mmCIF file of C-alpha atoms in Angstrom:
data_model
loop_
_atom_site.group_PDB
_atom_site.id
_atom_site.type_symbol
_atom_site.label_atom_id
_atom_site.label_comp_id
_atom_site.label_asym_id
_atom_site.label_seq_id
_atom_site.Cartn_x
_atom_site.Cartn_y
_atom_site.Cartn_z
ATOM 1 C CA MET A 1 -11.786 -21.479 -12.876
ATOM 2 C CA ASP A 2 -12.144 -19.313 -9.909
ATOM 3 C CA ILE A 3 -8.966 -19.140 -8.007
ATOM 4 C CA ASN A 4 -10.809 -17.692 -5.066
ATOM 5 C CA ALA A 5 -13.132 -20.669 -4.608
ATOM 6 C CA THR A 6 -13.588 -21.876 -1.187
ATOM 7 C CA SER A 7 -13.043 -25.435 -2.099
ATOM 8 C CA THR A 8 -9.584 -26.786 -1.082
ATOM 9 C CA ARG A 9 -8.606 -27.891 -4.535
ATOM 10 C CA SER A 10 -9.287 -26.609 -8.059
ATOM 11 C CA THR A 11 -7.095 -27.273 -11.062
ATOM 12 C CA LEU A 12 -5.119 -24.561 -12.934
ATOM 13 C CA PRO A 13 -3.327 -24.842 -16.356
ATOM 14 C CA ALA A 14 0.210 -26.247 -16.131
ATOM 15 C CA ALA A 15 3.060 -27.228 -18.370
ATOM 16 C CA GLY A 16 3.841 -30.829 -19.502
ATOM 17 C CA ASN A 17 2.924 -33.493 -17.005
ATOM 18 C CA TRP A 18 2.509 -30.926 -14.280
ATOM 19 C CA THR A 19 -0.765 -30.013 -12.653
ATOM 20 C CA VAL A 20 -1.091 -27.142 -10.202
ATOM 21 C CA THR A 21 -3.970 -26.873 -7.690
ATOM 22 C CA ALA A 22 -5.203 -24.142 -5.421
ATOM 23 C CA GLU A 23 -5.012 -26.035 -2.081
ATOM 24 C CA HIS A 24 -5.289 -24.930 1.512
ATOM 25 C CA PHE A 25 -1.769 -24.815 3.021
ATOM 26 C CA ASP A 26 -2.608 -27.239 5.686
ATOM 27 C CA THR A 27 -3.573 -30.260 3.650
ATOM 28 C CA PRO A 28 -1.240 -33.259 3.933
ATOM 29 C CA ASP A 29 0.394 -32.734 0.670
ATOM 30 C CA ALA A 30 0.786 -28.965 1.196
ATOM 31 C CA THR A 31 2.210 -29.505 4.781
ATOM 32 C CA SER A 32 4.683 -32.070 3.550
ATOM 33 C CA LEU A 33 5.921 -29.740 0.826
ATOM 34 C CA ARG A 34 6.113 -26.675 3.173
ATOM 35 C CA ARG A 35 8.191 -29.016 5.498
ATOM 36 C CA ALA A 36 10.476 -29.852 2.652
ATOM 37 C CA TYR A 37 10.788 -26.327 1.581
ATOM 38 C CA TYR A 38 11.796 -25.213 5.176
ATOM 39 C CA ALA A 39 14.088 -28.123 5.709
ATOM 40 C CA GLU A 40 15.937 -27.155 2.295
ATOM 41 C CA VAL A 41 16.251 -23.381 3.015
ATOM 42 C CA ALA A 42 17.168 -23.841 6.601
ATOM 43 C CA GLY A 43 19.620 -26.585 5.892
ATOM 44 C CA ARG A 44 21.411 -24.455 3.089
ATOM 45 C CA TYR A 45 21.466 -21.507 5.433
ATOM 46 C CA TRP A 46 22.896 -23.453 8.458
ATOM 47 C CA LYS A 47 25.131 -25.614 6.030
ATOM 48 C CA ARG A 48 23.784 -28.660 7.861
ATOM 49 C CA PRO A 49 20.430 -30.650 7.781
ATOM 50 C CA ALA A 50 17.666 -29.120 9.768
ATOM 51 C CA THR A 51 16.191 -31.222 12.552
ATOM 52 C CA GLU A 52 12.542 -32.025 12.764
ATOM 53 C CA THR A 53 12.206 -29.783 15.803
ATOM 54 C CA GLU A 54 13.807 -26.947 13.948
ATOM 55 C CA ILE A 55 11.464 -27.449 10.917
ATOM 56 C CA ASP A 56 8.437 -27.371 13.449
ATOM 57 C CA GLU A 57 9.774 -24.212 15.043
ATOM 58 C CA GLY A 58 10.440 -22.576 11.699
ATOM 59 C CA LEU A 59 7.002 -23.373 10.413
ATOM 60 C CA ARG A 60 5.461 -22.056 13.711
ATOM 61 C CA ASP A 61 7.428 -18.756 13.550
ATOM 62 C CA ASP A 62 6.434 -18.253 9.847
ATOM 63 C CA PRO A 63 2.676 -18.899 9.674
ATOM 64 C CA ALA A 64 1.033 -19.324 6.280
ATOM 65 C CA ASP A 65 -2.362 -17.935 7.347
ATOM 66 C CA GLY A 66 -2.153 -15.066 4.795
ATOM 67 C CA LEU A 67 -2.059 -17.598 1.962
ATOM 68 C CA ALA A 68 -5.772 -18.129 1.733
ATOM 69 C CA PRO A 69 -8.616 -16.155 0.194
ATOM 70 C CA PRO A 70 -9.231 -13.240 0.248
ATOM 71 C CA THR A 71 -5.645 -12.115 0.944
ATOM 72 C CA GLY A 72 -3.698 -14.805 -0.912
ATOM 73 C CA GLN A 73 -3.518 -18.307 -2.279
ATOM 74 C CA PHE A 74 -1.450 -21.380 -1.785
ATOM 75 C CA VAL A 75 -0.931 -23.909 -4.602
ATOM 76 C CA VAL A 76 0.641 -27.602 -4.958
ATOM 77 C CA GLY A 77 2.154 -28.710 -8.011
ATOM 78 C CA ARG A 78 2.101 -32.467 -8.962
ATOM 79 C CA LEU A 79 4.301 -34.133 -11.478
ATOM 80 C CA ASP A 80 2.546 -37.317 -12.850
ATOM 81 C CA ALA A 81 0.121 -36.971 -9.851
ATOM 82 C CA ALA A 82 2.903 -36.967 -7.154
ATOM 83 C CA PRO A 83 3.169 -33.667 -5.122
ATOM 84 C CA ARG A 84 6.426 -32.199 -6.063
ATOM 85 C CA ALA A 85 6.105 -28.435 -5.626
ATOM 86 C CA CYS A 86 4.325 -25.595 -3.836
ATOM 87 C CA GLY A 87 4.175 -21.877 -3.496
ATOM 88 C CA GLY A 88 2.159 -19.074 -2.131
ATOM 89 C CA ILE A 89 0.904 -15.597 -3.071
ATOM 90 C CA ARG A 90 -0.258 -12.879 -0.788
ATOM 91 C CA LEU A 91 -1.264 -9.253 -1.077
ATOM 92 C CA LEU A 92 1.145 -6.711 0.258
ATOM 93 C CA ASP A 93 -1.197 -3.865 -0.818
ATOM 94 C CA PRO A 94 -4.161 -3.757 -3.156
ATOM 95 C CA VAL A 95 -2.058 -3.896 -6.273
ATOM 96 C CA THR A 96 1.045 -5.654 -5.129
ATOM 97 C CA ALA A 97 1.267 -9.314 -4.456
ATOM 98 C CA GLU A 98 4.289 -11.287 -3.012
ATOM 99 C CA LEU A 99 5.541 -14.745 -3.982
ATOM 100 C CA THR A 100 6.646 -16.885 -0.964
ATOM 101 C CA ARG A 101 7.472 -20.421 -0.148
ATOM 102 C CA VAL A 102 8.127 -21.469 -3.828
ATOM 103 C CA TYR A 103 9.544 -24.854 -3.777
ATOM 104 C CA VAL A 104 10.224 -27.620 -6.347
ATOM 105 C CA ASP A 105 11.522 -31.025 -4.997
ATOM 106 C CA PRO A 106 15.044 -31.514 -6.247
ATOM 107 C CA ARG A 107 13.930 -34.738 -7.903
ATOM 108 C CA ALA A 108 11.631 -32.772 -10.190
ATOM 109 C CA ARG A 109 13.748 -29.777 -10.923
ATOM 110 C CA GLY A 110 14.255 -29.022 -14.591
ATOM 111 C CA THR A 111 10.864 -30.460 -15.536
ATOM 112 C CA GLY A 112 8.879 -27.267 -15.826
ATOM 113 C CA GLY A 113 7.403 -27.320 -12.374
ATOM 114 C CA GLY A 114 8.821 -23.963 -11.438
ATOM 115 C CA ALA A 115 7.281 -22.312 -14.405
ATOM 116 C CA ALA A 116 4.020 -24.001 -13.781
ATOM 117 C CA LEU A 117 3.885 -22.799 -10.294
ATOM 118 C CA LEU A 118 4.645 -19.179 -11.219
ATOM 119 C CA THR A 119 1.996 -19.218 -13.961
ATOM 120 C CA ALA A 120 -0.648 -20.384 -11.423
ATOM 121 C CA LEU A 121 0.607 -18.081 -8.706
ATOM 122 C CA GLU A 122 0.489 -15.029 -11.180
ATOM 123 C CA ALA A 123 -2.987 -16.032 -12.122
ATOM 124 C CA ALA A 124 -4.036 -16.103 -8.463
ATOM 125 C CA ALA A 125 -2.481 -12.674 -8.011
ATOM 126 C CA ARG A 126 -4.386 -11.180 -10.893
ATOM 127 C CA ALA A 127 -7.564 -12.758 -9.405
ATOM 128 C CA LEU A 128 -6.803 -10.932 -6.165
ATOM 129 C CA GLY A 129 -6.438 -7.711 -8.027
ATOM 130 C CA ALA A 130 -2.703 -7.388 -8.134
ATOM 131 C CA GLU A 131 -0.929 -5.522 -10.814
ATOM 132 C CA ARG A 132 2.602 -6.561 -9.914
ATOM 133 C CA VAL A 133 4.405 -9.415 -8.142
ATOM 134 C CA ARG A 134 7.347 -9.006 -5.792
ATOM 135 C CA LEU A 135 9.463 -11.482 -3.916
ATOM 136 C CA ASP A 136 12.769 -11.480 -1.919
ATOM 137 C CA THR A 137 15.252 -14.362 -1.762
ATOM 138 C CA ARG A 138 18.645 -15.259 -0.673
ATOM 139 C CA SER A 139 22.091 -15.357 -2.597
ATOM 140 C CA ASP A 140 22.489 -19.120 -1.993
ATOM 141 C CA LEU A 141 19.107 -19.961 -3.587
ATOM 142 C CA VAL A 142 20.604 -19.734 -7.095
ATOM 143 C CA GLU A 143 18.101 -22.114 -8.792
ATOM 144 C CA ALA A 144 15.273 -19.840 -7.550
ATOM 145 C CA ARG A 145 16.995 -16.624 -8.719
ATOM 146 C CA ALA A 146 17.555 -18.165 -12.118
ATOM 147 C CA LEU A 147 13.865 -19.326 -12.378
ATOM 148 C CA TYR A 148 12.629 -15.925 -11.614
ATOM 149 C CA ALA A 149 14.893 -14.336 -14.171
ATOM 150 C CA ARG A 150 13.775 -16.714 -16.773
ATOM 151 C CA GLN A 151 10.158 -15.997 -16.064
ATOM 152 C CA GLY A 152 10.625 -12.140 -16.473
ATOM 153 C CA TYR A 153 11.239 -11.115 -12.973
ATOM 154 C CA ARG A 154 13.786 -8.210 -12.664
ATOM 155 C CA GLU A 155 15.877 -7.270 -9.594
ATOM 156 C CA ILE A 156 14.751 -4.132 -7.932
ATOM 157 C CA PRO A 157 15.769 -2.195 -4.827
ATOM 158 C CA ALA A 158 14.749 -3.669 -1.522
ATOM 159 C CA TYR A 159 11.119 -3.302 -0.673
ATOM 160 C CA SER A 160 11.364 -5.270 2.682
ATOM 161 C CA ALA A 161 13.751 -5.968 5.317
ATOM 162 C CA GLY A 162 14.488 -9.247 6.876
ATOM 163 C CA PRO A 163 17.415 -11.444 8.020
ATOM 164 C CA TYR A 164 17.226 -13.686 4.886
ATOM 165 C CA ALA A 165 16.366 -11.167 2.191
ATOM 166 C CA GLU A 166 19.399 -10.443 -0.087
ATOM 167 C CA HIS A 167 17.726 -10.061 -3.563
ATOM 168 C CA TRP A 168 14.451 -8.441 -4.465
ATOM 169 C CA PHE A 169 12.495 -9.040 -7.638
ATOM 170 C CA GLU A 170 9.411 -7.723 -9.350
ATOM 171 C CA LYS A 171 7.320 -8.600 -12.445
ATOM 172 C CA PRO A 172 4.458 -6.485 -13.795
ATOM 173 C CA LEU A 173 1.264 -8.594 -14.418
ATOM 174 C CA ALA A 174 -0.207 -6.179 -17.176
#
């Protein structure tokens, strides 16, 4: 399967009842999942539910346009055909890709969706020519940090600066 295909959806291998598809970030399912992602990370950070207006502003301030070929890819994970997960990969340089917007719906956590997403995103990174994947995350996103560690990501020194970056991880793709 050519992950760089221009069609909006193409199926990638996944675990269990999960399927992961390369999908443009503005399809209805992708948009709904990106909104859920932002609502969760913002709500955790603010220690209160994010409003619809705050979600709109957050998505506007953090555009996803780098998550499309030739510089990246966005994927949607479906559990028994229901959209329950998403994530993106983008090139930082010709050999380094970055994971972003990795999200699994709380109702689907613990079912293999996170591993399926990472497998698909790492395949997309390889197809883009990357030799390693990096990411940053926050301390309060303990589920995400545990997932990355289980999937072979190791903490590294900071490679980026940002108000929400507290932990940095990397995984070689070779």
